[in-house]
Coordinates of C-alpha atoms and ligand atoms in Angstrom, one line a residue:
M1 CA -51.8 62.8 -115.4
A2 CA -55.7 62.7 -115.6
N3 CA -55.6 66.2 -117.0
G4 CA -52.9 65.3 -119.5
S5 CA -54.9 62.5 -120.9
S6 CA -58.1 64.5 -121.1
F7 CA -56.1 67.0 -123.1
L8 CA -54.9 64.3 -125.5
F9 CA -58.3 62.8 -126.0
S10 CA -60.1 66.1 -126.3
G11 CA -62.1 66.6 -129.6
I12 CA -62.3 62.8 -130.2
R13 CA -65.7 61.3 -130.2
F14 CA -66.1 57.7 -129.5
D15 CA -68.4 55.7 -131.9
K16 CA -70.3 53.5 -129.5
K17 CA -72.4 51.8 -132.1
R18 CA -69.4 50.8 -134.1
F19 CA -67.5 49.5 -131.1
G20 CA -70.5 48.2 -129.2
R21 CA -69.2 44.6 -128.7
D22 CA -65.9 45.8 -127.5
I23 CA -67.6 48.2 -125.0
A24 CA -69.6 45.2 -123.8
K25 CA -66.4 43.4 -123.1
F26 CA -65.0 46.1 -121.1
E27 CA -68.3 46.6 -119.2
K28 CA -68.2 42.9 -118.3
K29 CA -64.7 43.2 -117.2
E30 CA -65.5 46.2 -115.1
K31 CA -68.3 44.3 -113.5
D32 CA -66.1 41.4 -112.7
D33 CA -63.5 43.9 -111.2
S34 CA -66.2 45.4 -109.0
V35 CA -67.1 42.0 -107.7
K36 CA -63.6 41.3 -107.0
V37 CA -63.1 44.5 -105.2
S38 CA -66.2 44.2 -103.1
S39 CA -65.4 40.6 -102.2
S40 CA -61.8 41.6 -101.1
V41 CA -63.4 44.3 -99.0
E42 CA -65.5 41.7 -97.4
I43 CA -62.7 39.4 -96.9
E44 CA -60.8 42.4 -95.3
K45 CA -63.5 43.0 -92.9
A46 CA -64.2 39.3 -92.2
E47 CA -63.1 38.0 -88.9
P48 CA -61.4 36.0 -87.5
V49 CA -58.0 37.0 -88.9
V50 CA -56.9 33.4 -89.3
E51 CA -59.1 33.1 -92.4
K52 CA -58.2 36.6 -93.6
A53 CA -54.6 36.1 -94.2
P54 CA -54.8 33.0 -96.5
A55 CA -57.5 34.7 -98.5
K56 CA -55.2 37.7 -98.9
K57 CA -52.4 35.4 -100.1
R58 CA -54.8 33.7 -102.5
K59 CA -55.9 37.1 -103.8
R60 CA -52.4 37.9 -104.6
K61 CA -51.8 34.6 -106.3
G62 CA -55.1 35.0 -108.2
A63 CA -54.3 38.5 -109.3
V64 CA -51.5 37.1 -111.5
S65 CA -53.4 34.1 -113.0
E66 CA -56.8 35.7 -113.1
T67 CA -56.1 37.2 -116.5
V68 CA -55.7 33.6 -117.8
E69 CA -58.3 31.7 -116.0
G70 CA -60.7 34.4 -114.8
F71 CA -63.4 33.4 -112.3
N72 CA -62.3 29.9 -112.1
V73 CA -59.1 30.7 -110.3
F74 CA -61.2 32.4 -107.7
K75 CA -63.5 29.5 -107.3
K76 CA -60.7 27.1 -107.0
S77 CA -59.1 29.1 -104.2
K78 CA -62.3 29.0 -102.3
S79 CA -62.2 25.2 -102.4
E80 CA -58.6 25.4 -101.2
A81 CA -59.8 27.4 -98.2
I82 CA -61.8 24.3 -97.2
Q83 CA -59.0 21.9 -97.7
P84 CA -55.7 23.9 -97.2
K85 CA -52.5 22.8 -98.8
D86 CA -49.5 22.3 -96.6
E87 CA -48.2 25.7 -97.5
D88 CA -51.4 27.5 -96.6
K89 CA -51.7 25.4 -93.4
S90 CA -48.3 26.7 -92.4
V91 CA -49.4 30.3 -93.0
V92 CA -52.5 29.7 -90.9
D93 CA -50.3 28.3 -88.2
S94 CA -48.0 31.3 -88.2
V95 CA -50.9 33.7 -88.2
Q96 CA -52.4 31.9 -85.2
Q97 CA -49.1 32.0 -83.5
T98 CA -48.7 35.7 -84.0
K99 CA -52.2 36.2 -82.7
E100 CA -51.5 34.2 -79.6
Q101 CA -48.1 36.0 -79.2
N102 CA -50.1 39.3 -79.4
R103 CA -52.6 38.0 -76.8
Q104 CA -49.7 36.9 -74.6
L105 CA -48.0 40.4 -74.8
E106 CA -51.4 41.9 -73.8
R107 CA -51.8 39.5 -70.8
D108 CA -48.2 40.3 -69.7
A109 CA -48.8 44.1 -69.9
L110 CA -51.9 43.7 -67.7
F111 CA -50.1 41.5 -65.2
R112 CA -47.2 43.8 -65.0
K113 CA -49.4 46.7 -64.5
R114 CA -51.1 44.8 -61.6
H115 CA -47.9 44.3 -59.9
N116 CA -46.5 47.7 -60.6
I117 CA -43.6 46.3 -62.9
H118 CA -42.2 48.5 -65.6
V119 CA -39.9 47.1 -68.2
S120 CA -37.9 48.4 -71.2
G121 CA -35.8 46.5 -73.8
Y122 CA -36.9 44.3 -76.6
N123 CA -38.5 40.8 -76.3
V124 CA -39.0 40.9 -72.6
P125 CA -39.9 37.4 -71.3
S126 CA -43.3 37.0 -69.7
P127 CA -43.3 37.5 -65.9
L128 CA -43.6 34.6 -63.6
Q129 CA -47.2 33.8 -62.5
N130 CA -46.0 31.6 -59.7
F131 CA -43.0 29.6 -58.5
E132 CA -44.4 26.4 -60.1
E133 CA -43.5 27.9 -63.4
L134 CA -39.8 27.4 -62.5
S135 CA -40.4 23.7 -63.1
S136 CA -43.1 23.8 -65.8
R137 CA -41.6 26.6 -67.9
Y138 CA -37.9 26.3 -67.1
K139 CA -37.5 22.7 -66.1
C140 CA -35.9 23.6 -62.9
E141 CA -35.0 20.6 -60.7
P142 CA -37.2 19.8 -57.6
Y143 CA -34.6 21.1 -55.1
M144 CA -35.5 24.6 -55.8
S145 CA -39.2 24.4 -55.3
R146 CA -38.5 22.4 -52.0
N147 CA -36.2 25.1 -50.7
L148 CA -38.6 27.9 -51.6
A149 CA -41.4 26.1 -49.8
E150 CA -39.1 25.5 -46.8
L151 CA -38.3 29.2 -46.7
G152 CA -42.0 29.9 -46.6
F153 CA -41.9 31.8 -50.0
R154 CA -45.3 31.0 -51.5
E155 CA -45.5 33.7 -54.2
P156 CA -42.8 35.5 -56.1
T157 CA -42.5 39.2 -55.3
P158 CA -42.8 41.6 -58.2
I159 CA -39.1 42.0 -58.8
Q160 CA -38.7 38.2 -58.8
R161 CA -41.7 37.8 -61.3
Q162 CA -39.8 39.8 -63.8
A163 CA -36.1 39.6 -63.1
I164 CA -36.0 35.7 -62.8
P165 CA -37.4 35.1 -66.4
V166 CA -35.2 37.8 -67.8
L167 CA -32.0 36.1 -66.4
L168 CA -33.3 32.7 -67.3
H169 CA -33.6 33.9 -70.9
D170 CA -29.8 34.8 -70.7
R171 CA -30.6 38.5 -71.0
E172 CA -28.7 41.1 -69.1
C173 CA -30.7 43.0 -66.6
F174 CA -30.6 46.1 -64.5
A175 CA -33.2 46.1 -61.9
C176 CA -34.5 48.6 -59.3
A177 CA -37.0 47.6 -56.6
P178 CA -37.8 48.8 -53.1
T179 CA -35.9 47.9 -50.1
G180 CA -36.8 44.5 -48.7
S181 CA -38.6 43.4 -51.8
G182 CA -36.6 40.1 -52.4
K183 CA -34.0 41.3 -54.9
T184 CA -31.4 38.7 -53.5
L185 CA -33.6 35.7 -54.5
A186 CA -34.3 37.5 -57.8
F187 CA -30.7 37.0 -58.9
V188 CA -29.6 34.0 -56.9
C189 CA -32.4 31.8 -58.0
P190 CA -31.9 32.1 -61.9
M191 CA -28.1 31.8 -61.3
L192 CA -28.4 28.4 -59.6
I193 CA -30.9 27.3 -62.2
K194 CA -28.5 28.3 -65.0
L195 CA -25.5 26.8 -63.4
K196 CA -27.5 23.5 -63.3
D197 CA -25.0 21.4 -61.7
P198 CA -21.8 21.7 -59.7
S199 CA -18.7 21.8 -61.9
K200 CA -15.0 22.2 -61.5
N201 CA -14.7 24.5 -64.3
G202 CA -13.0 27.5 -62.6
I203 CA -15.0 30.3 -61.1
R204 CA -18.5 30.3 -62.7
A205 CA -20.4 33.0 -61.0
V206 CA -19.5 36.2 -59.0
I207 CA -21.7 38.3 -56.8
L208 CA -20.3 41.6 -55.6
C209 CA -21.7 43.3 -52.5
P210 CA -20.4 46.6 -51.1
T211 CA -19.8 45.4 -47.5
R212 CA -18.5 42.3 -45.7
E213 CA -21.7 42.1 -43.7
L214 CA -23.8 42.0 -46.9
S215 CA -21.5 39.5 -48.5
S216 CA -21.9 37.1 -45.7
Q217 CA -25.6 37.5 -45.6
T218 CA -25.9 36.9 -49.4
Y219 CA -23.6 33.7 -49.0
R220 CA -26.1 32.4 -46.4
E221 CA -29.0 33.1 -48.6
C222 CA -27.3 31.3 -51.6
K223 CA -26.6 28.3 -49.4
K224 CA -30.2 28.1 -48.1
L225 CA -31.5 28.3 -51.8
A226 CA -28.9 25.6 -53.0
K227 CA -29.7 23.1 -50.3
G228 CA -29.8 19.6 -51.7
K229 CA -27.4 20.4 -54.5
K230 CA -23.6 20.2 -54.0
F231 CA -22.7 23.5 -55.5
R232 CA -19.5 25.1 -54.1
I233 CA -20.5 28.5 -52.9
K234 CA -17.6 30.5 -51.4
L235 CA -17.2 33.7 -49.5
M236 CA -14.0 35.6 -50.4
T237 CA -12.6 36.2 -47.0
K238 CA -9.1 37.3 -45.9
E239 CA -8.4 33.7 -45.0
L240 CA -9.5 32.3 -48.3
S241 CA -7.3 34.7 -50.3
R242 CA -4.4 34.0 -47.9
N243 CA -4.6 30.3 -47.7
G244 CA -5.9 28.9 -50.9
D245 CA -4.2 28.7 -54.3
L246 CA -6.8 30.7 -56.1
T247 CA -5.3 30.3 -59.5
K248 CA -6.4 26.6 -59.4
F249 CA -9.5 27.5 -57.5
S250 CA -12.8 26.3 -58.7
C251 CA -16.2 27.3 -57.2
D252 CA -19.7 27.7 -58.6
I253 CA -20.6 30.9 -57.0
L254 CA -18.0 33.4 -55.4
I255 CA -19.3 36.1 -53.3
S256 CA -17.0 39.1 -52.5
T257 CA -16.7 42.7 -51.7
P258 CA -15.0 44.7 -54.5
L259 CA -11.8 45.3 -52.6
R260 CA -11.0 41.7 -51.8
L261 CA -11.5 40.6 -55.3
H262 CA -9.7 43.6 -56.8
L263 CA -6.7 42.8 -54.6
A264 CA -6.6 39.2 -55.7
I265 CA -6.9 40.2 -59.2
R266 CA -4.0 42.6 -58.9
R267 CA -1.8 39.9 -57.4
K268 CA -2.9 37.6 -60.2
E269 CA -4.3 35.1 -57.6
V270 CA -7.7 34.5 -59.4
D271 CA -8.8 33.6 -62.9
L272 CA -12.1 35.2 -63.6
S273 CA -12.0 34.5 -67.3
R274 CA -14.6 31.7 -67.2
V275 CA -17.2 33.6 -65.2
E276 CA -20.7 33.1 -66.7
Y277 CA -22.7 35.3 -64.4
L278 CA -21.7 38.5 -62.7
V279 CA -24.1 40.4 -60.3
L280 CA -23.5 43.8 -58.9
D281 CA -25.7 44.1 -55.9
E282 CA -26.4 47.6 -54.5
S283 CA -25.0 48.6 -57.9
D284 CA -25.2 52.3 -57.4
K285 CA -23.1 52.1 -54.2
L286 CA -20.6 49.9 -56.2
F287 CA -20.4 52.6 -59.0
E288 CA -19.6 55.4 -56.4
L289 CA -16.3 57.1 -57.1
G290 CA -14.3 55.3 -54.2
L291 CA -15.2 51.9 -55.5
F292 CA -15.2 52.5 -59.3
E293 CA -11.6 51.4 -59.8
Q294 CA -12.2 48.2 -58.0
I295 CA -15.3 47.4 -59.9
D296 CA -13.8 48.2 -63.2
S297 CA -10.9 45.7 -62.6
V298 CA -13.4 43.0 -61.8
I299 CA -15.6 43.7 -64.8
Q300 CA -12.3 43.7 -67.0
A301 CA -11.2 40.3 -65.4
C302 CA -14.5 38.6 -66.1
S303 CA -13.6 38.5 -69.8
N304 CA -15.8 35.7 -71.0
P305 CA -17.6 37.1 -74.1
S306 CA -20.8 35.4 -73.3
I307 CA -21.0 36.6 -69.6
I308 CA -24.5 37.7 -68.4
R309 CA -24.2 40.7 -66.2
S310 CA -26.9 42.1 -64.0
L311 CA -27.2 45.1 -61.7
F312 CA -29.6 45.2 -58.7
S313 CA -30.5 48.1 -56.3
A314 CA -33.3 50.0 -54.5
T315 CA -31.9 53.3 -55.8
L316 CA -30.7 53.9 -59.4
P317 CA -29.3 57.4 -60.2
D318 CA -29.3 58.3 -63.8
L319 CA -25.5 58.3 -63.8
V320 CA -25.4 54.7 -62.9
E321 CA -28.0 53.9 -65.5
D322 CA -25.9 55.5 -68.1
R323 CA -22.8 53.5 -67.0
A324 CA -24.9 50.4 -67.0
R325 CA -25.9 51.1 -70.6
E326 CA -22.4 51.4 -71.6
L327 CA -21.4 48.1 -69.9
M328 CA -24.2 45.9 -71.0
H329 CA -25.6 44.5 -74.2
D330 CA -29.3 44.5 -74.9
A331 CA -30.1 44.7 -71.2
I332 CA -33.6 44.7 -70.0
R333 CA -34.5 47.3 -67.5
V334 CA -36.9 46.3 -64.7
I335 CA -38.3 48.8 -62.3
V336 CA -40.8 48.0 -59.6
G337 CA -42.9 51.0 -58.4
R338 CA -40.9 54.2 -59.0
K339 CA -37.1 54.6 -59.3
N340 CA -35.5 55.9 -56.1
M341 CA -38.6 55.5 -53.9
A342 CA -38.8 54.6 -50.2
S343 CA -40.8 51.4 -49.4
E344 CA -44.5 52.2 -49.0
T345 CA -44.8 50.0 -46.0
I346 CA -42.8 52.3 -43.7
K347 CA -44.4 55.1 -41.7
Q348 CA -42.1 58.0 -41.8
K349 CA -41.8 60.9 -39.3
L350 CA -39.6 64.0 -39.0
V351 CA -38.8 65.2 -35.5
F352 CA -37.2 68.6 -34.9
T353 CA -34.7 68.5 -32.0
G354 CA -33.2 71.9 -32.1
S355 CA -29.7 71.0 -31.0
E356 CA -27.5 67.9 -30.3
E357 CA -28.5 68.1 -26.8
G358 CA -32.2 68.0 -28.0
K359 CA -31.4 64.8 -29.9
L360 CA -30.2 62.9 -27.0
M361 CA -33.2 64.0 -24.9
A362 CA -35.6 63.0 -27.7
I363 CA -34.0 59.5 -28.2
R364 CA -34.1 58.9 -24.3
Q365 CA -37.7 60.0 -24.2
S366 CA -38.7 57.9 -27.1
F367 CA -37.2 54.9 -25.5
A368 CA -38.7 55.6 -22.1
E369 CA -42.2 56.1 -23.6
S370 CA -42.2 53.0 -25.8
L371 CA -39.3 50.8 -26.7
N372 CA -40.4 48.4 -29.4
P373 CA -37.2 46.5 -30.2
P374 CA -35.2 45.7 -32.3
V375 CA -34.4 49.3 -33.1
L376 CA -31.7 50.5 -35.4
V377 CA -30.1 53.9 -34.8
F378 CA -28.1 55.6 -37.6
V379 CA -25.4 58.2 -37.0
Q380 CA -23.1 59.9 -39.6
S381 CA -19.6 58.7 -38.4
K382 CA -17.8 56.0 -36.3
E383 CA -16.8 58.7 -33.9
R384 CA -20.4 59.6 -33.2
A385 CA -21.4 55.9 -33.1
K386 CA -18.9 55.5 -30.3
E387 CA -20.2 58.6 -28.5
L388 CA -23.8 57.7 -28.6
Y389 CA -23.0 54.1 -27.5
G390 CA -21.0 55.6 -24.6
E391 CA -24.1 57.6 -23.6
L392 CA -26.8 54.9 -24.0
Q393 CA -24.9 51.8 -22.7
F394 CA -25.7 52.7 -19.1
D395 CA -29.3 53.6 -19.7
N396 CA -30.6 50.1 -18.8
L397 CA -30.9 49.2 -22.4
R398 CA -29.4 46.3 -24.2
V399 CA -27.4 48.2 -26.8
G400 CA -24.8 47.3 -29.4
V401 CA -22.7 49.3 -31.8
I402 CA -21.3 48.7 -35.3
H403 CA -18.8 50.7 -37.3
S404 CA -15.6 50.3 -39.5
D405 CA -13.2 50.6 -36.6
L406 CA -14.3 47.3 -35.1
S407 CA -12.6 44.0 -36.0
Q408 CA -14.3 41.6 -38.4
K409 CA -15.2 39.4 -35.5
E410 CA -16.6 42.4 -33.5
R411 CA -18.8 43.5 -36.5
E412 CA -20.0 39.9 -36.9
D413 CA -20.9 39.6 -33.3
A414 CA -22.6 43.0 -33.4
V415 CA -24.8 41.8 -36.1
D416 CA -25.4 38.3 -34.7
N417 CA -26.4 39.6 -31.3
F418 CA -28.8 42.1 -32.8
R419 CA -30.4 39.4 -35.0
A420 CA -30.7 37.0 -32.0
G421 CA -32.4 39.6 -30.0
K422 CA -29.5 39.8 -27.3
T423 CA -29.2 43.5 -28.2
W424 CA -32.3 45.6 -28.5
V425 CA -30.8 48.8 -30.0
L426 CA -28.0 48.7 -32.5
I427 CA -26.2 52.0 -33.1
A428 CA -24.7 52.1 -36.6
T429 CA -22.9 53.9 -39.3
D430 CA -23.9 53.5 -43.0
V431 CA -22.0 50.2 -42.9
V432 CA -25.2 48.4 -42.3
A433 CA -27.5 50.7 -44.1
R434 CA -27.6 48.8 -47.4
G435 CA -28.9 45.3 -48.0
M436 CA -28.9 44.1 -44.4
D437 CA -31.9 42.0 -43.8
F438 CA -32.9 42.4 -40.0
K439 CA -36.3 40.8 -40.5
A440 CA -37.8 41.9 -37.3
V441 CA -36.6 45.6 -37.1
K442 CA -39.7 47.6 -36.4
C443 CA -38.1 51.0 -36.1
V444 CA -35.2 52.9 -37.7
I445 CA -34.0 56.2 -36.0
N446 CA -32.0 58.6 -38.1
Y447 CA -30.3 60.2 -35.2
D448 CA -28.2 62.1 -37.6
F449 CA -29.8 63.2 -40.8
P450 CA -28.7 61.1 -43.9
D451 CA -26.2 62.4 -46.3
S452 CA -28.1 61.7 -49.5
A453 CA -31.6 60.7 -50.7
A454 CA -30.2 57.1 -51.4
A455 CA -28.8 56.9 -47.8
Y456 CA -32.2 57.8 -46.5
I457 CA -34.0 55.1 -48.6
H458 CA -31.6 52.5 -47.8
R459 CA -31.3 53.3 -44.0
I460 CA -35.1 53.4 -43.3
G461 CA -35.5 50.3 -45.6
R462 CA -33.9 48.2 -42.7
S463 CA -37.4 48.2 -41.4
G464 CA -40.7 47.2 -43.3
R465 CA -39.1 44.3 -45.0
A466 CA -41.0 41.7 -47.1
G467 CA -44.2 43.6 -46.8
R468 CA -44.1 44.1 -43.1
A469 CA -45.0 47.3 -41.4
G470 CA -42.1 49.6 -40.4
E471 CA -41.4 52.9 -38.7
A472 CA -38.7 55.6 -39.5
I473 CA -38.1 58.6 -37.3
T474 CA -35.6 61.3 -38.7
F475 CA -34.2 63.9 -36.2
Y476 CA -33.3 67.2 -37.6
S477 CA -31.6 70.2 -36.2
E478 CA -30.9 73.7 -37.7
E479 CA -28.0 72.4 -39.8
D480 CA -30.3 69.9 -41.6
M481 CA -33.0 72.5 -42.3
P482 CA -31.8 73.2 -46.0
L483 CA -32.4 69.5 -46.9
L484 CA -35.7 69.0 -45.2
R485 CA -37.7 69.5 -48.3
N486 CA -35.9 66.7 -50.0
I487 CA -36.9 64.1 -47.2
A488 CA -40.3 65.7 -47.3
N489 CA -40.6 64.8 -51.1
L490 CA -39.4 61.3 -50.6
M491 CA -42.0 60.8 -47.8
A492 CA -44.7 62.2 -50.0
T493 CA -43.9 60.0 -53.0
S494 CA -44.0 56.9 -50.8
G495 CA -47.5 57.8 -49.5
C496 CA -46.7 59.4 -46.2
E497 CA -48.5 62.4 -45.0
V498 CA -46.3 65.4 -44.9
P499 CA -47.3 68.9 -43.6
P500 CA -47.8 71.0 -46.6
F501 CA -45.4 73.8 -45.4
L502 CA -42.5 71.3 -45.7
L503 CA -43.2 70.8 -49.4
E504 CA -43.1 74.5 -50.0
L505 CA -39.6 75.0 -48.5
P506 CA -36.9 75.8 -51.0
K507 CA -35.3 72.8 -52.8
K508 CA -31.4 72.1 -52.4
K509 CA -29.2 69.8 -54.2
W510 CA -27.8 67.0 -52.0
K511 CA -24.1 67.2 -51.5
K512 CA -22.7 64.6 -49.1
H513 CA -24.5 66.2 -46.1
R514 CA -22.3 65.6 -43.1
P515 CA -22.2 68.9 -41.2
K516 CA -19.9 69.4 -38.4
R517 CA -21.9 68.6 -35.2
D518 CA -21.4 69.1 -31.5
S519 CA -20.2 65.8 -29.8
I520 CA -22.9 63.6 -28.3
S521 CA -22.5 64.1 -24.7
T522 CA -24.5 64.9 -21.5
K523 CA -21.3 66.3 -20.0
P524 CA -21.0 70.1 -20.5
Q525 CA -18.7 71.0 -23.6
V526 CA -15.5 72.8 -22.8
Ligands
LIG1 N1 -41.1 35.5 -52.4 C1 -40.9 35.8 -51.2 N2 -41.8 35.7 -50.3 C2 -41.7 36.1 -48.9 N3 -40.6 36.6 -48.5 C3 -39.5 36.7 -49.3 C4 -39.6 36.4 -50.7 N4 -38.4 36.7 -51.2 C5 -37.6 37.1 -50.4 N5 -38.3 37.1 -49.2 C6 -37.8 37.8 -47.9 O1 -37.8 39.2 -47.9 C7 -36.7 39.8 -47.2 C8 -36.0 40.8 -48.0 O2 -35.4 40.2 -49.0 P1 -34.0 40.8 -49.7 O3 -33.1 41.0 -48.5 O4 -33.6 40.0 -50.7 O5 -34.5 42.3 -50.0 P2 -33.9 43.3 -50.9 O6 -34.8 43.8 -52.0 O7 -32.5 42.9 -51.5 O8 -33.6 44.6 -50.0 P3 -32.5 45.7 -50.0 O9 -32.7 46.6 -51.1 O10 -32.6 46.3 -48.6 O11 -31.2 45.0 -50.1 C9 -35.9 38.6 -46.7 O12 -36.1 38.3 -45.5 C10 -36.3 37.4 -47.7 O13 -36.1 36.2 -47.0

């Protein structure tokens, strides 16, 4: 363009003498323009921003009228800055608001960093600074603060700091935080606050847990937290589904295993169409193949379009995350620490036992040297649980056992006796590997190697709860050698010292590792 115009004007000489007055006009204009430009640069540089935006706006207005009123317009707008009109004032306010929002975002980011909280999703609410904010920020009734104080909970844990506001803002949430880090409270507390008061409006909230033991525990936690309010909190037991007319059944919170609820749905015994909140606890377990059909039927039955769903677990495989994304709308993802990481408060150890006989010797020796009860011992099947129980029950130990062949009552007794300190050692299959909160457990022994990384994380997570120190010992024999590196990696990422040679072993993909093992017996095998 510039070249084009110079071509058009080439050869024309400008008579400056003749057009002197006109040139002067232009020169003056140019000068004014330069003033305008430099002043606008100054305005751009000037701080604080609050003053900058209205000046910009005035400049835009002025640019139109300046050709008419020239310098006066500019002057006028300066006086306006001293006494802003309503319109300008609202601009100032909105800029101030944006600035404060930005500051808040920065503060939130720093706070999350300090507590090792990672979030993704849009418009993530600020984390909780303390439990008092439940009243000041969310107008929660005093019963909640009273109950939290009674339970001895002074500060929210990191997952509670972030997941509670997310759910209180009616946002769906999938959360992953280490074992024993207070995830139960992170979903029960906002649920109670949102439900506000008891109501007979059908079933209002559902919590799904993978085992009966965990359902009962969650039921008890809900009751403790709701103390002082008359919420109807129910546990879906066989008796309840047998005796009650569930179609007319109202309750504020229903806690169930997927199977029980699935059966009730199939028999058209429950109406879940009014459920406002659905929590899938230990969500990765619930999404496993065996339970998927049951979970799916519950999700379909909870047909209220404004339902808020949330998923919680200490392990969150990518596949579950993908499913969660399909299921949820605009969910916020909250991760504390790293995904799929063992709790950092647990001291982990690997012990080579050679053979099955070696394992039995190792556990006896360990108990003889120092038994620091309560101790939880995991084996890979109910048959092996029975065998080990058969061996240890005459060893002058108070030992209990829990597996899926026991009746409901026997299972409950095994858990209660262990909690009450009546048994010191509880031999268990993975039925109690997830979610069970045995506060005092100091040591977990993996008598049989776990069958997956998640199983390892959850099993050892029965110790080291709520920031306490814990210990985990994993026995391994020849059959387990190929997966040793996997455990070594988990140990290293959670801060345990691992002999370097273990980290150099070849990697192997986990595939339900349950090798055939010799039976547990001191009697010679035939
Ligand atoms: N804010 C808190 N302050 C102190 N203790 C707490 C707090 N919140 C929860 N706890 C306690 O921490 C323990 C672990 O809580 P919880 O069972 O909810 O953990 P979790 O994260 O669900 O573990 P898991 O992954 O094994 O299911 C419980 O004994 C609980 O009472």
